[in-house]
């Protein structure tokens, strides 16, 4: 009985990942685009040697880093307010207020931004009186959309992390002469750091593999959009390329584990 | 407390701005659903509810809605059974390390949805195809259930950890066997957690698009219908209505689940529920 759910997870999830890994070593018939089941390293070679694949991977990782930074900056004030300033009642209300949009359909949110960023959309309408315009369908626009999409994933762990810091530690710091800023920098930040790393697991890895938001917002290519676009004609190449986010995410998780982030998840 | 008056004021302002940032886009899409014009220009010139009846009578929307509900029911049923079994197993028996569990649970969360999707597609084509399984409702359900299991598991295990093991032992001391204890002692305590987990699993499946695109073949769930219809500007007013519907349809079960998940008394901390599968 106990083995049943484990078997499910192993067979369906890890089994599928294994099939994907296998298909990265398969050949493609150049004429029919049919998959030929002969072992080859060509797909990996192509991904490492082709400039475009390298550029796209690098661009995507940069995007993930910038989105993570923006989310940390945005999440801290609200998380801090929830954990240390708001009354209990208001805090519970805010948790729900942050949580509900996180569950709202992700495609709908991306589509909402596509509308907002469009030429006749909300943002350009607001900028018009100042004689300004903003090309929303750009890398900067996409950065904004990603930051929006994953923000609740950062707020909630950071809030939980800040909440766990005992008030007595802050009082002790104040008693020892630590000013507000010193206490923040020397006591609160180090203690909240694992929670920030926990949140960054979401913001970083969700950005890394996303193909829907980039497809809706910009014509610029990212890892996700490349995999999505080539999977039809070249599944083995797509499979090999999907090893890039897998490797990056696993490396990120290992670092996160070192930084004690898992206890904050 | 170390926060000065100015700091508190700034924090309050920052919180307000962040909330505006979070809710603004949802509000905008809600308003566009009432836009009378076909063009998506801001500000909206004329409001009307005409697109609601158009959307309601659209065959594509109706078929997609039916498929979405069927898929969500199937995935939720599987997730409830397997998630509950897994949580009971982990809570009652020490059979492998905590580290391994966290890593095994976190990995499916952290790996990009496109990897999961592509992996499932490759499996359906290469492994299931030869034995006669093709893309459709069954493959959608299997894909959804994979991450819905984790949601149920998280909810139930959190509840089991909060309930006292002494009740189990008391039940056993009074002569109840394993099944009687599960049925009469564990289950009543877990009931609301199960309901909450089930609601969340339903919401997660109902909304899923990243993985579903890879597992649904030619079939369309409601989110996939939106994804496919975005390319047709004349249909966008209907998309807006469906989008508003999806937001409301996912927020209600999550709100109820959040209230249920807390359990035992209003003072108890409610753990925020993060969907533990990439959206």
PDB file of N, CA and C in Angstrom, chain A residues 74-127:
ATOM      1  N   UNK A  74      11.289  43.670  -4.214  1.00  0.00           N
ATOM      2  CA  UNK A  74       9.864  43.968  -4.052  1.00  0.00           C
ATOM      3  C   UNK A  74       9.255  43.216  -2.877  1.00  0.00           C
ATOM      4  N   UNK A  75       9.756  41.997  -2.634  1.00  0.00           N
ATOM      5  CA  UNK A  75       9.113  41.150  -1.619  1.00  0.00           C
ATOM      6  C   UNK A  75       9.452  41.599  -0.205  1.00  0.00           C
ATOM      7  N   UNK A  76      10.656  42.163  -0.005  1.00  0.00           N
ATOM      8  CA  UNK A  76      11.089  42.438   1.357  1.00  0.00           C
ATOM      9  C   UNK A  76      10.180  43.384   2.141  1.00  0.00           C
ATOM     10  N   UNK A  77       9.820  44.559   1.588  1.00  0.00           N
ATOM     11  CA  UNK A  77       8.988  45.471   2.389  1.00  0.00           C
ATOM     12  C   UNK A  77       7.654  44.852   2.797  1.00  0.00           C
ATOM     13  N   UNK A  78       6.961  44.223   1.863  1.00  0.00           N
ATOM     14  CA  UNK A  78       5.638  43.683   2.209  1.00  0.00           C
ATOM     15  C   UNK A  78       5.781  42.509   3.166  1.00  0.00           C
ATOM     16  N   UNK A  79       6.799  41.657   2.940  1.00  0.00           N
ATOM     17  CA  UNK A  79       7.001  40.516   3.834  1.00  0.00           C
ATOM     18  C   UNK A  79       7.358  41.010   5.240  1.00  0.00           C
ATOM     19  N   UNK A  80       8.182  42.045   5.299  1.00  0.00           N
ATOM     20  CA  UNK A  80       8.587  42.596   6.585  1.00  0.00           C
ATOM     21  C   UNK A  80       7.391  43.207   7.298  1.00  0.00           C
ATOM     22  N   UNK A  81       6.599  43.931   6.544  1.00  0.00           N
ATOM     23  CA  UNK A  81       5.394  44.538   7.122  1.00  0.00           C
ATOM     24  C   UNK A  81       4.476  43.463   7.692  1.00  0.00           C
ATOM     25  N   UNK A  82       4.266  42.387   6.897  1.00  0.00           N
ATOM     26  CA  UNK A  82       3.380  41.312   7.342  1.00  0.00           C
ATOM     27  C   UNK A  82       3.928  40.663   8.618  1.00  0.00           C
ATOM     28  N   UNK A  83       5.241  40.423   8.645  1.00  0.00           N
ATOM     29  CA  UNK A  83       5.812  39.639   9.740  1.00  0.00           C
ATOM     30  C   UNK A  83       5.960  40.448  11.018  1.00  0.00           C
ATOM     31  N   UNK A  84       6.284  41.746  10.917  1.00  0.00           N
ATOM     32  CA  UNK A  84       6.697  42.455  12.123  1.00  0.00           C
ATOM     33  C   UNK A  84       5.854  43.681  12.463  1.00  0.00           C
ATOM     34  N   UNK A  85       5.105  44.221  11.537  1.00  0.00           N
ATOM     35  CA  UNK A  85       4.371  45.450  11.823  1.00  0.00           C
ATOM     36  C   UNK A  85       2.867  45.214  11.898  1.00  0.00           C
ATOM     37  N   UNK A  86       2.333  44.445  10.959  1.00  0.00           N
ATOM     38  CA  UNK A  86       0.880  44.294  10.867  1.00  0.00           C
ATOM     39  C   UNK A  86       0.322  43.577  12.090  1.00  0.00           C
ATOM     40  N   UNK A  87      -0.937  43.914  12.419  1.00  0.00           N
ATOM     41  CA  UNK A  87      -1.618  43.198  13.492  1.00  0.00           C
ATOM     42  C   UNK A  87      -1.903  41.775  13.019  1.00  0.00           C
ATOM     43  N   UNK A  88      -2.189  40.875  13.952  1.00  0.00           N
ATOM     44  CA  UNK A  88      -2.406  39.473  13.611  1.00  0.00           C
ATOM     45  C   UNK A  88      -3.503  39.315  12.559  1.00  0.00           C
ATOM     46  N   UNK A  89      -4.585  40.071  12.768  1.00  0.00           N
ATOM     47  CA  UNK A  89      -5.730  39.987  11.869  1.00  0.00           C
ATOM     48  C   UNK A  89      -5.341  40.433  10.460  1.00  0.00           C
ATOM     49  N   UNK A  90      -4.651  41.582  10.413  1.00  0.00           N
ATOM     50  CA  UNK A  90      -4.259  42.112   9.110  1.00  0.00           C
ATOM     51  C   UNK A  90      -3.241  41.201   8.433  1.00  0.00           C
ATOM     52  N   UNK A  91      -2.381  40.586   9.255  1.00  0.00           N
ATOM     53  CA  UNK A  91      -1.378  39.683   8.708  1.00  0.00           C
ATOM     54  C   UNK A  91      -2.031  38.499   7.997  1.00  0.00           C
ATOM     55  N   UNK A  92      -3.021  37.882   8.671  1.00  0.00           N
ATOM     56  CA  UNK A  92      -3.712  36.754   8.041  1.00  0.00           C
ATOM     57  C   UNK A  92      -4.396  37.181   6.755  1.00  0.00           C
ATOM     58  N   UNK A  93      -4.956  38.372   6.788  1.00  0.00           N
ATOM     59  CA  UNK A  93      -5.628  38.906   5.606  1.00  0.00           C
ATOM     60  C   UNK A  93      -4.635  39.077   4.450  1.00  0.00           C
ATOM     61  N   UNK A  94      -3.436  39.592   4.795  1.00  0.00           N
ATOM     62  CA  UNK A  94      -2.424  39.833   3.767  1.00  0.00           C
ATOM     63  C   UNK A  94      -1.894  38.519   3.189  1.00  0.00           C
ATOM     64  N   UNK A  95      -1.750  37.491   4.043  1.00  0.00           N
ATOM     65  CA  UNK A  95      -1.303  36.188   3.538  1.00  0.00           C
ATOM     66  C   UNK A  95      -2.267  35.706   2.461  1.00  0.00           C
ATOM     67  N   UNK A  96      -3.559  35.796   2.757  1.00  0.00           N
ATOM     68  CA  UNK A  96      -4.561  35.371   1.775  1.00  0.00           C
ATOM     69  C   UNK A  96      -4.499  36.266   0.534  1.00  0.00           C
ATOM     70  N   UNK A  97      -4.294  37.573   0.755  1.00  0.00           N
ATOM     71  CA  UNK A  97      -4.261  38.514  -0.371  1.00  0.00           C
ATOM     72  C   UNK A  97      -3.083  38.240  -1.305  1.00  0.00           C
ATOM     73  N   UNK A  98      -1.972  37.770  -0.751  1.00  0.00           N
ATOM     74  CA  UNK A  98      -0.816  37.453  -1.588  1.00  0.00           C
ATOM     75  C   UNK A  98      -0.995  36.079  -2.241  1.00  0.00           C
ATOM     76  N   UNK A  99      -1.657  35.206  -1.484  1.00  0.00           N
ATOM     77  CA  UNK A  99      -1.786  33.822  -1.924  1.00  0.00           C
ATOM     78  C   UNK A  99      -2.757  33.656  -3.090  1.00  0.00           C
ATOM     79  N   UNK A 100      -3.885  34.357  -3.036  1.00  0.00           N
ATOM     80  CA  UNK A 100      -4.924  34.134  -4.043  1.00  0.00           C
ATOM     81  C   UNK A 100      -4.430  34.408  -5.472  1.00  0.00           C
ATOM     82  N   UNK A 101      -3.751  35.544  -5.725  1.00  0.00           N
ATOM     83  CA  UNK A 101      -3.297  35.792  -7.104  1.00  0.00           C
ATOM     84  C   UNK A 101      -2.263  34.774  -7.560  1.00  0.00           C
ATOM     85  N   UNK A 102      -1.524  34.193  -6.597  1.00  0.00           N
ATOM     86  CA  UNK A 102      -0.543  33.188  -6.958  1.00  0.00           C
ATOM     87  C   UNK A 102      -1.227  31.993  -7.624  1.00  0.00           C
ATOM     88  N   UNK A 103      -2.445  31.722  -7.167  1.00  0.00           N
ATOM     89  CA  UNK A 103      -3.178  30.577  -7.725  1.00  0.00           C
ATOM     90  C   UNK A 103      -4.005  30.946  -8.942  1.00  0.00           C
ATOM     91  N   UNK A 104      -4.184  32.238  -9.180  1.00  0.00           N
ATOM     92  CA  UNK A 104      -4.968  32.630 -10.353  1.00  0.00           C
ATOM     93  C   UNK A 104      -4.227  32.172 -11.604  1.00  0.00           C
ATOM     94  N   UNK A 105      -4.977  31.812 -12.602  1.00  0.00           N
ATOM     95  CA  UNK A 105      -4.401  31.203 -13.800  1.00  0.00           C
ATOM     96  C   UNK A 105      -3.216  31.985 -14.345  1.00  0.00           C
ATOM     97  N   UNK A 106      -2.125  31.262 -14.519  1.00  0.00           N
ATOM     98  CA  UNK A 106      -0.868  31.885 -14.927  1.00  0.00           C
ATOM     99  C   UNK A 106      -0.941  32.406 -16.355  1.00  0.00           C
ATOM    100  N   UNK A 107      -1.604  31.660 -17.224  1.00  0.00           N
ATOM    101  CA  UNK A 107      -1.748  32.106 -18.611  1.00  0.00           C
ATOM    102  C   UNK A 107      -2.556  33.403 -18.673  1.00  0.00           C
ATOM    103  N   UNK A 108      -3.596  33.471 -17.843  1.00  0.00           N
ATOM    104  CA  UNK A 108      -4.429  34.672 -17.815  1.00  0.00           C
ATOM    105  C   UNK A 108      -3.607  35.880 -17.384  1.00  0.00           C
ATOM    106  N   UNK A 109      -2.726  35.664 -16.373  1.00  0.00           N
ATOM    107  CA  UNK A 109      -1.904  36.776 -15.904  1.00  0.00           C
ATOM    108  C   UNK A 109      -0.935  37.241 -16.999  1.00  0.00           C
ATOM    109  N   UNK A 110      -0.323  36.272 -17.691  1.00  0.00           N
ATOM    110  CA  UNK A 110       0.590  36.633 -18.779  1.00  0.00           C
ATOM    111  C   UNK A 110      -0.173  37.367 -19.884  1.00  0.00           C
ATOM    112  N   UNK A 111      -1.379  36.884 -20.167  1.00  0.00           N
ATOM    113  CA  UNK A 111      -2.200  37.521 -21.204  1.00  0.00           C
ATOM    114  C   UNK A 111      -2.610  38.929 -20.781  1.00  0.00           C
ATOM    115  N   UNK A 112      -2.938  39.090 -19.484  1.00  0.00           N
ATOM    116  CA  UNK A 112      -3.292  40.421 -18.978  1.00  0.00           C
ATOM    117  C   UNK A 112      -2.141  41.401 -19.240  1.00  0.00           C
ATOM    118  N   UNK A 113      -0.929  40.935 -19.001  1.00  0.00           N
ATOM    119  CA  UNK A 113       0.227  41.813 -19.228  1.00  0.00           C
ATOM    120  C   UNK A 113       0.433  42.106 -20.705  1.00  0.00           C
ATOM    121  N   UNK A 114       0.142  41.123 -21.542  1.00  0.00           N
ATOM    122  CA  UNK A 114       0.252  41.355 -22.982  1.00  0.00           C
ATOM    123  C   UNK A 114      -0.671  42.505 -23.397  1.00  0.00           C
ATOM    124  N   UNK A 115      -1.870  42.509 -22.803  1.00  0.00           N
ATOM    125  CA  UNK A 115      -2.814  43.586 -23.089  1.00  0.00           C
ATOM    126  C   UNK A 115      -2.326  44.912 -22.509  1.00  0.00           C
ATOM    127  N   UNK A 116      -1.848  44.850 -21.258  1.00  0.00           N
ATOM    128  CA  UNK A 116      -1.411  46.072 -20.573  1.00  0.00           C
ATOM    129  C   UNK A 116      -0.213  46.717 -21.279  1.00  0.00           C
ATOM    130  N   UNK A 117       0.705  45.871 -21.779  1.00  0.00           N
ATOM    131  CA  UNK A 117       1.931  46.384 -22.381  1.00  0.00           C
ATOM    132  C   UNK A 117       1.769  46.784 -23.846  1.00  0.00           C
ATOM    133  N   UNK A 118       0.608  46.475 -24.423  1.00  0.00           N
ATOM    134  CA  UNK A 118       0.445  46.724 -25.857  1.00  0.00           C
ATOM    135  C   UNK A 118       0.488  48.217 -26.180  1.00  0.00           C
ATOM    136  N   UNK A 119       0.546  48.514 -27.454  1.00  0.00           N
ATOM    137  CA  UNK A 119       0.700  49.903 -27.897  1.00  0.00           C
ATOM    138  C   UNK A 119      -0.415  50.806 -27.368  1.00  0.00           C
ATOM    139  N   UNK A 120      -1.656  50.307 -27.411  1.00  0.00           N
ATOM    140  CA  UNK A 120      -2.787  51.095 -26.911  1.00  0.00           C
ATOM    141  C   UNK A 120      -3.188  50.685 -25.507  1.00  0.00           C
ATOM    142  N   UNK A 121      -2.272  50.036 -24.783  1.00  0.00           N
ATOM    143  CA  UNK A 121      -2.604  49.481 -23.480  1.00  0.00           C
ATOM    144  C   UNK A 121      -2.499  50.465 -22.339  1.00  0.00           C
ATOM    145  N   UNK A 122      -2.691  49.972 -21.124  1.00  0.00           N
ATOM    146  CA  UNK A 122      -2.754  50.813 -19.931  1.00  0.00           C
ATOM    147  C   UNK A 122      -1.471  51.626 -19.748  1.00  0.00           C
ATOM    148  N   UNK A 123      -0.325  50.968 -19.888  1.00  0.00           N
ATOM    149  CA  UNK A 123       0.935  51.658 -19.586  1.00  0.00           C
ATOM    150  C   UNK A 123       1.190  52.796 -20.566  1.00  0.00           C
ATOM    151  N   UNK A 124       1.023  52.514 -21.852  1.00  0.00           N
ATOM    152  CA  UNK A 124       1.269  53.574 -22.827  1.00  0.00           C
ATOM    153  C   UNK A 124       0.225  54.681 -22.740  1.00  0.00           C
ATOM    154  N   UNK A 125      -0.980  54.317 -22.333  1.00  0.00           N
ATOM    155  CA  UNK A 125      -2.025  55.324 -22.124  1.00  0.00           C
ATOM    156  C   UNK A 125      -1.643  56.254 -20.973  1.00  0.00           C
ATOM    157  N   UNK A 126      -1.027  55.667 -19.926  1.00  0.00           N
ATOM    158  CA  UNK A 126      -0.614  56.467 -18.774  1.00  0.00           C
ATOM    159  C   UNK A 126       0.595  57.343 -19.101  1.00  0.00           C
ATOM    160  N   UNK A 127       1.451  56.858 -20.019  1.00  0.00           N
ATOM    161  CA  UNK A 127       2.664  57.613 -20.353  1.00  0.00           C
ATOM    162  C   UNK A 127       2.398  58.710 -21.371  1.00  0.00           C
TER     163      UNK A 127
END
